N, CA, C and O of each residue as an XYZ file, in Angstrom:
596
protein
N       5.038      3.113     14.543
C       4.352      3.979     13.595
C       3.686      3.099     12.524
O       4.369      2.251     11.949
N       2.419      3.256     12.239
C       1.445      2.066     11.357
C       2.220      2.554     10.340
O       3.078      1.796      9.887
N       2.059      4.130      9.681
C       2.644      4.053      7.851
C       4.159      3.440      7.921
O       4.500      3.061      6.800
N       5.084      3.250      8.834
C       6.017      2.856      8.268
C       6.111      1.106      8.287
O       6.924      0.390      7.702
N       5.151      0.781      9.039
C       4.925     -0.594      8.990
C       4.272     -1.332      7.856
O       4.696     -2.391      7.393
N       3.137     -0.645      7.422
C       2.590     -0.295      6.232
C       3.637     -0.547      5.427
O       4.057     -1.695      5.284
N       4.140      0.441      4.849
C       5.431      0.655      3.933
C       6.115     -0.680      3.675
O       6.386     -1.195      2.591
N       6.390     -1.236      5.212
C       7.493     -2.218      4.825
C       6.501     -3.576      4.632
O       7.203     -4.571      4.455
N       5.395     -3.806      4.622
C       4.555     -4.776      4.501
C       4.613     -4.924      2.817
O       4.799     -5.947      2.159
N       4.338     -3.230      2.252
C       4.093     -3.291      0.775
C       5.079     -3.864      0.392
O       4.857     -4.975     -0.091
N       6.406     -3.443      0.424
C       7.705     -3.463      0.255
C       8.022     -5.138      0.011
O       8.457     -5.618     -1.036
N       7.718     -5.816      1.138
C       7.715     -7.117      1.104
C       6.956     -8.029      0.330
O       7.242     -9.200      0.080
N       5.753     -7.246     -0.101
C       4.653     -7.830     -1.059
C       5.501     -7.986     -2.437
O       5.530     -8.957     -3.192
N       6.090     -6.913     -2.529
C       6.724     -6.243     -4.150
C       8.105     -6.945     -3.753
O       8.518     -6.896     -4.912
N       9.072     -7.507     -3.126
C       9.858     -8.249     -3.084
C       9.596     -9.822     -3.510
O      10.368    -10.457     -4.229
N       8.355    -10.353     -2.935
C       7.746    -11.483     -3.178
C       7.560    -11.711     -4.277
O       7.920    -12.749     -4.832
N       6.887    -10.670     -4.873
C       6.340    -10.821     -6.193
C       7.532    -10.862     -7.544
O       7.685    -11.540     -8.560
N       8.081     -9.962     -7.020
C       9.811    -10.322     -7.946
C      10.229    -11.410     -8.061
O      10.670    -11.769     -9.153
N      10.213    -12.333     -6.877
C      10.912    -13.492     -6.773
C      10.059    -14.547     -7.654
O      10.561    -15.408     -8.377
N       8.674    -14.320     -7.461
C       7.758    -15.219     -8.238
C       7.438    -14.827    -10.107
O       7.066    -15.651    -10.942
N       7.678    -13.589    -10.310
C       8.371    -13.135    -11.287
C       9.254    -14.206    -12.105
O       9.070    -15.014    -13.015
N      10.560    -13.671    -11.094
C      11.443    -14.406    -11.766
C      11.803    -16.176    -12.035
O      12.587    -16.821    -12.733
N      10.745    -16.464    -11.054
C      10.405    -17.884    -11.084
C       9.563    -18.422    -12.581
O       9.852    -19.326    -13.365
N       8.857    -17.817    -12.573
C       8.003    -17.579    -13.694
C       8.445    -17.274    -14.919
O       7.711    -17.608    -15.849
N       9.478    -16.711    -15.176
C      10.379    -15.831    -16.005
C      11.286    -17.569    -16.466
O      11.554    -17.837    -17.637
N      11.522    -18.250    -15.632
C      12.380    -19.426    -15.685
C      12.065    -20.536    -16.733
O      12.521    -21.043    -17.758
N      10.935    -20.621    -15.803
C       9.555    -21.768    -16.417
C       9.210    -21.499    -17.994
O       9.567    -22.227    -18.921
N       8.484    -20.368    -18.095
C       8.721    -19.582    -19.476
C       9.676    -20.028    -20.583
O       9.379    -20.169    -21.769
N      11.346    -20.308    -19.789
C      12.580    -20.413    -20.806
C      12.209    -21.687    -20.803
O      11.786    -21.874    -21.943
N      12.121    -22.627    -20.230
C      12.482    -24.227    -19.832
C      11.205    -24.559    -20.894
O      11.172    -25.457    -21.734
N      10.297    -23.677    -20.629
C       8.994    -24.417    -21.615
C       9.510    -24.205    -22.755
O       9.550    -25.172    -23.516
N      10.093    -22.817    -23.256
C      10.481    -22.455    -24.806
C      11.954    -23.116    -25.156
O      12.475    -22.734    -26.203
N      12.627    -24.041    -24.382
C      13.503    -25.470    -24.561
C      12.793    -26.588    -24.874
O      13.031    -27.445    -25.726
N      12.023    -26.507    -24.210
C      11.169    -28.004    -24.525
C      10.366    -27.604    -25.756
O      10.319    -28.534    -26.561
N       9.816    -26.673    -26.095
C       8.846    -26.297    -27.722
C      10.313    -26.776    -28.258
O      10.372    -27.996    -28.410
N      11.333    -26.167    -28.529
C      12.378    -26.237    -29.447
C      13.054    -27.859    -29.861
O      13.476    -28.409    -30.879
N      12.870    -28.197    -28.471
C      13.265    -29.589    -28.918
C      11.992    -30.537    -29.070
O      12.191    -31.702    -28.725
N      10.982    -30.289    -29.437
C       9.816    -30.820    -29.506
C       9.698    -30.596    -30.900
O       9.115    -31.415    -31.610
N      10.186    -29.589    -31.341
C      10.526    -29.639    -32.947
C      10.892    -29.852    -33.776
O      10.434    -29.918    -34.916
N      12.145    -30.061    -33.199
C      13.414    -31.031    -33.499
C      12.979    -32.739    -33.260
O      13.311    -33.732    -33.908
N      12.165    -32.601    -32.138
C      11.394    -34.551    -32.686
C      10.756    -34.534    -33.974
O      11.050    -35.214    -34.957
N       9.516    -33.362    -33.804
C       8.609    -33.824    -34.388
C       8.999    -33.527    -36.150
O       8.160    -33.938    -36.952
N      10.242    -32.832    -36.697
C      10.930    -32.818    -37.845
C      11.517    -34.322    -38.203
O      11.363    -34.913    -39.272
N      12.358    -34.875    -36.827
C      12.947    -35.785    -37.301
C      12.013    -37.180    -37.950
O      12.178    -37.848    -38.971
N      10.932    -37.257    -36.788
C       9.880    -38.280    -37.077
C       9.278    -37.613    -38.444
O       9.460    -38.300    -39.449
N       8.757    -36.677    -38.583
C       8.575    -36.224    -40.433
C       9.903    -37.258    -41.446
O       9.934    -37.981    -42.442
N      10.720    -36.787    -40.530
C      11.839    -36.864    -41.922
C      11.680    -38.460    -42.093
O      11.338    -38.748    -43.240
N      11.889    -39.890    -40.990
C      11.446    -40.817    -40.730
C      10.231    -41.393    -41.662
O      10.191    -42.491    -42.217
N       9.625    -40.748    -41.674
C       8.146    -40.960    -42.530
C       8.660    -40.858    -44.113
O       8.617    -41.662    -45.044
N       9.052    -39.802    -44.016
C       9.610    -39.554    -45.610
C      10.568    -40.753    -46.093
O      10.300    -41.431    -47.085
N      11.292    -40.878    -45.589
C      12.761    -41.772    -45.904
C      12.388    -43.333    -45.893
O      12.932    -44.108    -46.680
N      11.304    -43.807    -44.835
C      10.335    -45.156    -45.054
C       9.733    -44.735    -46.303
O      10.114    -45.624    -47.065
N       9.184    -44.109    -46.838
C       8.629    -44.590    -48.049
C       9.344    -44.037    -49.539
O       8.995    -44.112    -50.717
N      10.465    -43.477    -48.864
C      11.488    -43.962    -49.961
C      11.962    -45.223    -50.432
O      11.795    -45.853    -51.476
N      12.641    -45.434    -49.311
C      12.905    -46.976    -49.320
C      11.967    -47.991    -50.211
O      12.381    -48.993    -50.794
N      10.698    -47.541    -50.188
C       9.768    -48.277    -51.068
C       9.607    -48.124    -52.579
O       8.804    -48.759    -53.264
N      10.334    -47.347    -52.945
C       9.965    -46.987    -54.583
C      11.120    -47.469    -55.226
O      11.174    -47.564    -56.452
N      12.573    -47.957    -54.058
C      13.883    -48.491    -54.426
C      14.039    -49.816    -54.870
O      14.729    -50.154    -55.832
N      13.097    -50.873    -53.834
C      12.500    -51.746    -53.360
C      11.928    -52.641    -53.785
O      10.924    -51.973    -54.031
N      11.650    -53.641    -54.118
C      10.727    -54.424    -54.436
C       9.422    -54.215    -53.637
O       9.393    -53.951    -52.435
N       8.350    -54.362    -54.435
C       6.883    -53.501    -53.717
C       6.394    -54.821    -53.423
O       6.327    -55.580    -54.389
N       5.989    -55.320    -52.149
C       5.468    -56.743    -52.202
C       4.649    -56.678    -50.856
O       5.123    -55.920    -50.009
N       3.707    -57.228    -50.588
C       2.670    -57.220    -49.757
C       2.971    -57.061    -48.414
O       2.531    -56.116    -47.760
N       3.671    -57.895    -47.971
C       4.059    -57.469    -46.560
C       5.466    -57.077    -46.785
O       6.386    -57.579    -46.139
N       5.580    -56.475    -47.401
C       6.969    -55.026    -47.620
C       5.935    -53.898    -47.423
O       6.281    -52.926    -46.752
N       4.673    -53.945    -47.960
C       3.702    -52.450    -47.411
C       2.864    -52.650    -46.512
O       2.238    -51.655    -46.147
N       2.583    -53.848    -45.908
C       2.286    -54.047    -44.253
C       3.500    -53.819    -43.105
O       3.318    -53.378    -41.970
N       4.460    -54.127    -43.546
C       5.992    -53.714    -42.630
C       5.954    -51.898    -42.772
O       5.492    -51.287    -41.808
N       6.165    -51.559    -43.290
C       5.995    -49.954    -43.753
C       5.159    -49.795    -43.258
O       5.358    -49.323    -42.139
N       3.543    -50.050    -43.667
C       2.539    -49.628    -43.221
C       2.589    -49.314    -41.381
O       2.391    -48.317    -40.687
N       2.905    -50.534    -41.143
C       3.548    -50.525    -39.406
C       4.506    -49.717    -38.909
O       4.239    -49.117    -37.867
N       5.089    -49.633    -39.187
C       6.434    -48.682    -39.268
C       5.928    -47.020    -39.341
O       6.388    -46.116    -38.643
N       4.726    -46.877    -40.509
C       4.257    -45.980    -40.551
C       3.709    -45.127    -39.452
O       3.928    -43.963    -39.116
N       2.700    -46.347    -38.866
C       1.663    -45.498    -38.130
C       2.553    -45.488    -36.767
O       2.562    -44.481    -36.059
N       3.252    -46.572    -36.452
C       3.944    -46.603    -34.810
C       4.787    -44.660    -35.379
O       4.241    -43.736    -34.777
N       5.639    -44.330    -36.128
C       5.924    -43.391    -36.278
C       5.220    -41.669    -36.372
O       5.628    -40.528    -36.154
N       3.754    -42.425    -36.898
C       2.313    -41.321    -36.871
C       1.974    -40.957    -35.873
O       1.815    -39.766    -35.605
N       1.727    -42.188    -34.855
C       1.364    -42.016    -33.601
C       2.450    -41.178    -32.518
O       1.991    -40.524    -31.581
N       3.945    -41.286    -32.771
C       4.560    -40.860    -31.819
C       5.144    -38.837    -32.478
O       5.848    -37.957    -31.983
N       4.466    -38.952    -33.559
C       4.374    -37.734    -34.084
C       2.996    -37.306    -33.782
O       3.180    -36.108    -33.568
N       1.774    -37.507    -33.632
C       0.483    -37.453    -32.723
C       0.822    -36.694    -31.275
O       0.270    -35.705    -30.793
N       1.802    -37.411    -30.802
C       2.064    -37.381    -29.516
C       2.643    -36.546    -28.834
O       2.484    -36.180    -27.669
N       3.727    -36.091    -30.078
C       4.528    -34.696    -30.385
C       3.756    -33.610    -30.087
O       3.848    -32.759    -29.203
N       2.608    -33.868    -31.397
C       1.458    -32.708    -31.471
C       0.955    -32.006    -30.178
O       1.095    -30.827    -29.851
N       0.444    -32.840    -29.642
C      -0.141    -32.882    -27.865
C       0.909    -32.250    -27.154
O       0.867    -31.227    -26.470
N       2.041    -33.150    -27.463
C       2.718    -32.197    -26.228
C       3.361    -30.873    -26.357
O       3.849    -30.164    -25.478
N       3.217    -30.595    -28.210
C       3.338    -29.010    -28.381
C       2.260    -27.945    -28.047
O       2.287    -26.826    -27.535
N       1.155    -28.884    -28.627
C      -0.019    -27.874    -27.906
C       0.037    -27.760    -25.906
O       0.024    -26.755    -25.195
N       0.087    -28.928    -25.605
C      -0.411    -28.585    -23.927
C       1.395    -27.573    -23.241
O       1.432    -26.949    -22.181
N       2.164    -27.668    -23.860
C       3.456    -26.445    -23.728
C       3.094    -25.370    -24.121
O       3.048    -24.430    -23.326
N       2.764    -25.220    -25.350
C       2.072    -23.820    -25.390
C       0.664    -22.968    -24.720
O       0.276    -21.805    -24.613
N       0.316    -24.004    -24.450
C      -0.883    -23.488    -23.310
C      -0.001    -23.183    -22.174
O       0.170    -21.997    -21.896
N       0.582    -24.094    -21.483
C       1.579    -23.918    -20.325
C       1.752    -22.664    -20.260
O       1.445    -22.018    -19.258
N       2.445    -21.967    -21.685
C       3.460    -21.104    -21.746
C       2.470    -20.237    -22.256
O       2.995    -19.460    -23.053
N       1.189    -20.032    -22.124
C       0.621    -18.903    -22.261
C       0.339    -18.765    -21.081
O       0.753    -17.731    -20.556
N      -0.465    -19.744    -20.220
C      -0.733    -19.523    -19.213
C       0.386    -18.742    -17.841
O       0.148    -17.836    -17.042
N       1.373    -19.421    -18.024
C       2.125    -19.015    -17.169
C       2.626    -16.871    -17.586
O       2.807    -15.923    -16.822
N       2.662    -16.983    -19.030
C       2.791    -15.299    -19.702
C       1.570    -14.639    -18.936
O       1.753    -13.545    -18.403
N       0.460    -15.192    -18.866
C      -0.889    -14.435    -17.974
C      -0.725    -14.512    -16.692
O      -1.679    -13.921    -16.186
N       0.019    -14.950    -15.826
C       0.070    -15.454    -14.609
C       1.566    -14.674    -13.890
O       1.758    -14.402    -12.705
N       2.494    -14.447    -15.082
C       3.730    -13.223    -15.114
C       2.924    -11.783    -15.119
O       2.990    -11.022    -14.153
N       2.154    -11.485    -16.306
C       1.233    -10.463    -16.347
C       0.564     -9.835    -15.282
O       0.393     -8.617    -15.238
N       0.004    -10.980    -14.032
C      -1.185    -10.679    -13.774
C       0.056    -10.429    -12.411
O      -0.227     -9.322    -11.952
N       1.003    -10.877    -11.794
C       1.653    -10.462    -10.889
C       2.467     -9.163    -11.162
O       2.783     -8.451    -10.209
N       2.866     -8.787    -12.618
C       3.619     -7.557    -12.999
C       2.199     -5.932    -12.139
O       2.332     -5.091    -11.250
N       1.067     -6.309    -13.084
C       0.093     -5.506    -12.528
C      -0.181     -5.615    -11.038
O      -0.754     -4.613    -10.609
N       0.083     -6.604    -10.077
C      -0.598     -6.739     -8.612
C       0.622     -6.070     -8.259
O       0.341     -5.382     -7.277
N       1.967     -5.900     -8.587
C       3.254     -5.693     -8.085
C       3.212     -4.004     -8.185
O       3.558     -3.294     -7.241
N       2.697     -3.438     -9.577
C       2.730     -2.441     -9.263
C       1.502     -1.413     -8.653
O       1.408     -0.190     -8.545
N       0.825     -2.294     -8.394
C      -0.711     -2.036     -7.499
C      -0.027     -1.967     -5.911
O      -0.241     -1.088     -5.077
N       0.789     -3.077     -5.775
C       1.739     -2.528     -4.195
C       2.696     -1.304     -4.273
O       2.895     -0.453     -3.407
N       3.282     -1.424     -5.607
C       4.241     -0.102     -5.668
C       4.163      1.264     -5.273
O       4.941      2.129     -4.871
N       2.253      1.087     -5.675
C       1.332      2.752     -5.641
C       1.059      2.752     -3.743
O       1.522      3.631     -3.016
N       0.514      1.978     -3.416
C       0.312      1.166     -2.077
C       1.208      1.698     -1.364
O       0.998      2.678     -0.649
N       2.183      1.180     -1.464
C       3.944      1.688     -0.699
C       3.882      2.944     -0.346
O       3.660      3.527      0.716
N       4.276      3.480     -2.161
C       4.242      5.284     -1.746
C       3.616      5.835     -1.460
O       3.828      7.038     -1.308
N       2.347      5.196     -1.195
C       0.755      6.201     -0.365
C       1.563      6.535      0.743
O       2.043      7.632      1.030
N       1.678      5.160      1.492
C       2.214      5.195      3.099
C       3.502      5.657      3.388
O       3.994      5.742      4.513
N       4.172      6.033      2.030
C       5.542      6.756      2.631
C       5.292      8.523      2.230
O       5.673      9.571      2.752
N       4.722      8.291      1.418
C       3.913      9.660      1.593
C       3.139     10.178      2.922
O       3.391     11.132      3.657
N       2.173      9.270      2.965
C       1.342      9.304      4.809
C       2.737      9.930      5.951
O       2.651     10.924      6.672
N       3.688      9.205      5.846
C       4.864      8.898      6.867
C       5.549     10.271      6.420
O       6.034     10.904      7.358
N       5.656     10.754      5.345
C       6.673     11.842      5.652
C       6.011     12.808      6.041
O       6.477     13.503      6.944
N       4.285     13.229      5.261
C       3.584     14.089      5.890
C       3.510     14.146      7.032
O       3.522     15.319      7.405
N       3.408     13.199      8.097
C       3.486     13.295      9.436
C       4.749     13.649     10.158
O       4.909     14.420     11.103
N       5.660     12.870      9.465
C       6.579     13.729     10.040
C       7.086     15.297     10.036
O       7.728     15.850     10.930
N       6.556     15.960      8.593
C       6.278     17.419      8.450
C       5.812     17.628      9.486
O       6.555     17.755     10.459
N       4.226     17.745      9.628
C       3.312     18.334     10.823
C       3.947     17.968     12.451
O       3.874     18.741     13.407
N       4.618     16.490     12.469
C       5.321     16.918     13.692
C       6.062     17.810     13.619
O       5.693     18.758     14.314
N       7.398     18.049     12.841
C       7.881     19.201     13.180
C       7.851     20.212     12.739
O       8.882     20.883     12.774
N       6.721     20.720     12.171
C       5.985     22.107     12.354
C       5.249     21.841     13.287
O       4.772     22.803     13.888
N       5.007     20.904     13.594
C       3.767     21.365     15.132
C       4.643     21.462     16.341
O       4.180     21.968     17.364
N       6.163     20.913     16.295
C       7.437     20.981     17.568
C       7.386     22.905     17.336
O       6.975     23.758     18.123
N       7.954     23.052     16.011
C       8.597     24.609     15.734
C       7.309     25.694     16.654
O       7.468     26.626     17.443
N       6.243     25.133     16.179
C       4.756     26.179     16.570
C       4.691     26.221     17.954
O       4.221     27.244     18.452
N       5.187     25.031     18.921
C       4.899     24.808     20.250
C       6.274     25.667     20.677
O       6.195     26.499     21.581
N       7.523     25.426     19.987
C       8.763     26.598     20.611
C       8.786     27.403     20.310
O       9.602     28.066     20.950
N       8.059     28.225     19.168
C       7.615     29.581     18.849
C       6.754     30.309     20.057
O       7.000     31.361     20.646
N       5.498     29.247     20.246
C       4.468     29.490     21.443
C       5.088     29.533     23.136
O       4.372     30.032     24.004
N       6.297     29.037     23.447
C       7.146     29.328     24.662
C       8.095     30.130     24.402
O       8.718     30.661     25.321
N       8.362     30.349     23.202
C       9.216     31.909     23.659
C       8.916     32.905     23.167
O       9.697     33.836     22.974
N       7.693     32.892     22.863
C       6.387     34.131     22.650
C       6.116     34.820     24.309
O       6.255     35.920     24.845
N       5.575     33.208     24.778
C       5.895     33.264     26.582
C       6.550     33.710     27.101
O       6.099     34.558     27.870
N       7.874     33.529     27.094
C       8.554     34.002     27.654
C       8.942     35.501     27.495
O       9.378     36.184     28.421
N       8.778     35.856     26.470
C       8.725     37.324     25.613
C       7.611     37.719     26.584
O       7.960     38.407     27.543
N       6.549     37.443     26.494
C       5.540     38.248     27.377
C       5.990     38.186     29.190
O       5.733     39.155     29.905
N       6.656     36.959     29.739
C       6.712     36.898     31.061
C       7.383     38.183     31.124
O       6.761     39.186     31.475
N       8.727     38.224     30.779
C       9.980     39.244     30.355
C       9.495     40.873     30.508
O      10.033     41.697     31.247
N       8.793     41.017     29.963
C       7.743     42.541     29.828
C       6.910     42.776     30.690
O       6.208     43.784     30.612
């Protein structure tokens, strides 16, 4: 029978799509672990920055005491730079992948409607078969009613 084959084709579409769902659903958390501890760098390297140029006002201020710092500075700028980048290209990740959850939530329930067409199709037919069985044993012992007489 095509609608019930149908049926179980949709069925399998909307099983698939769950699974990739929840795959997706994963990725999502693992990215919003990595933002969190990407924050937790990019605070600590702040705090780093701050606490080097403390050290300097304690200090004797002397020329290459603010070329050492100065160095210290930027190797620390740069790997807070780096932070930056990799918070932005995670949050793209993690939008992208939210549009890509989205866009399978809507195709999933585009099979859902799909499904119940064909189990709809499938039960209607099975109605009309058996009203069309009842009409055909109504129609032989109508027959037989008339042979009888």
């Amino acid at each position: 029978m095509p609608y019930k084959s149908m049926e179980n084709l949709y069925s399998t579409y909307c099983d698939s799509l769950v699974l990739k769902v929840t795959r997706i659903e994963r990725e999502i958390e693992r990215l919003k672990n990595l933002l969190i501890a990407n924050a937790e760098g990019h605070k600590e390297t702040n705090d780093c920055i701050i606490t080097l140029w403390h050290g300097v006002t304690e200090s004797e201020v002397t020329k290459d005491n603010i070329y050492a710092i100065k160095r210290k500075e930027s190797s620390l700028l740069s790997v807070l730079y780096r932070l930056d980048a990799e918070k932005d290209e995670l949050i793209a990740s993690q939008h992208e992948q939210e549009d890509e959850k989205s866009r399978l939530l809507q195709l999933r329930a585009s099979y859902e409607r799909k499904k119940r067409k064909w189990s709809l199709c499938q039960q209607k037919v099975k109605r009309l078969r058996s009203v069309k069985k009842i009409a055909l044993e109504e129609y032989s012992i109508e027959e037989c009613i008339a042979w009888k007489i």
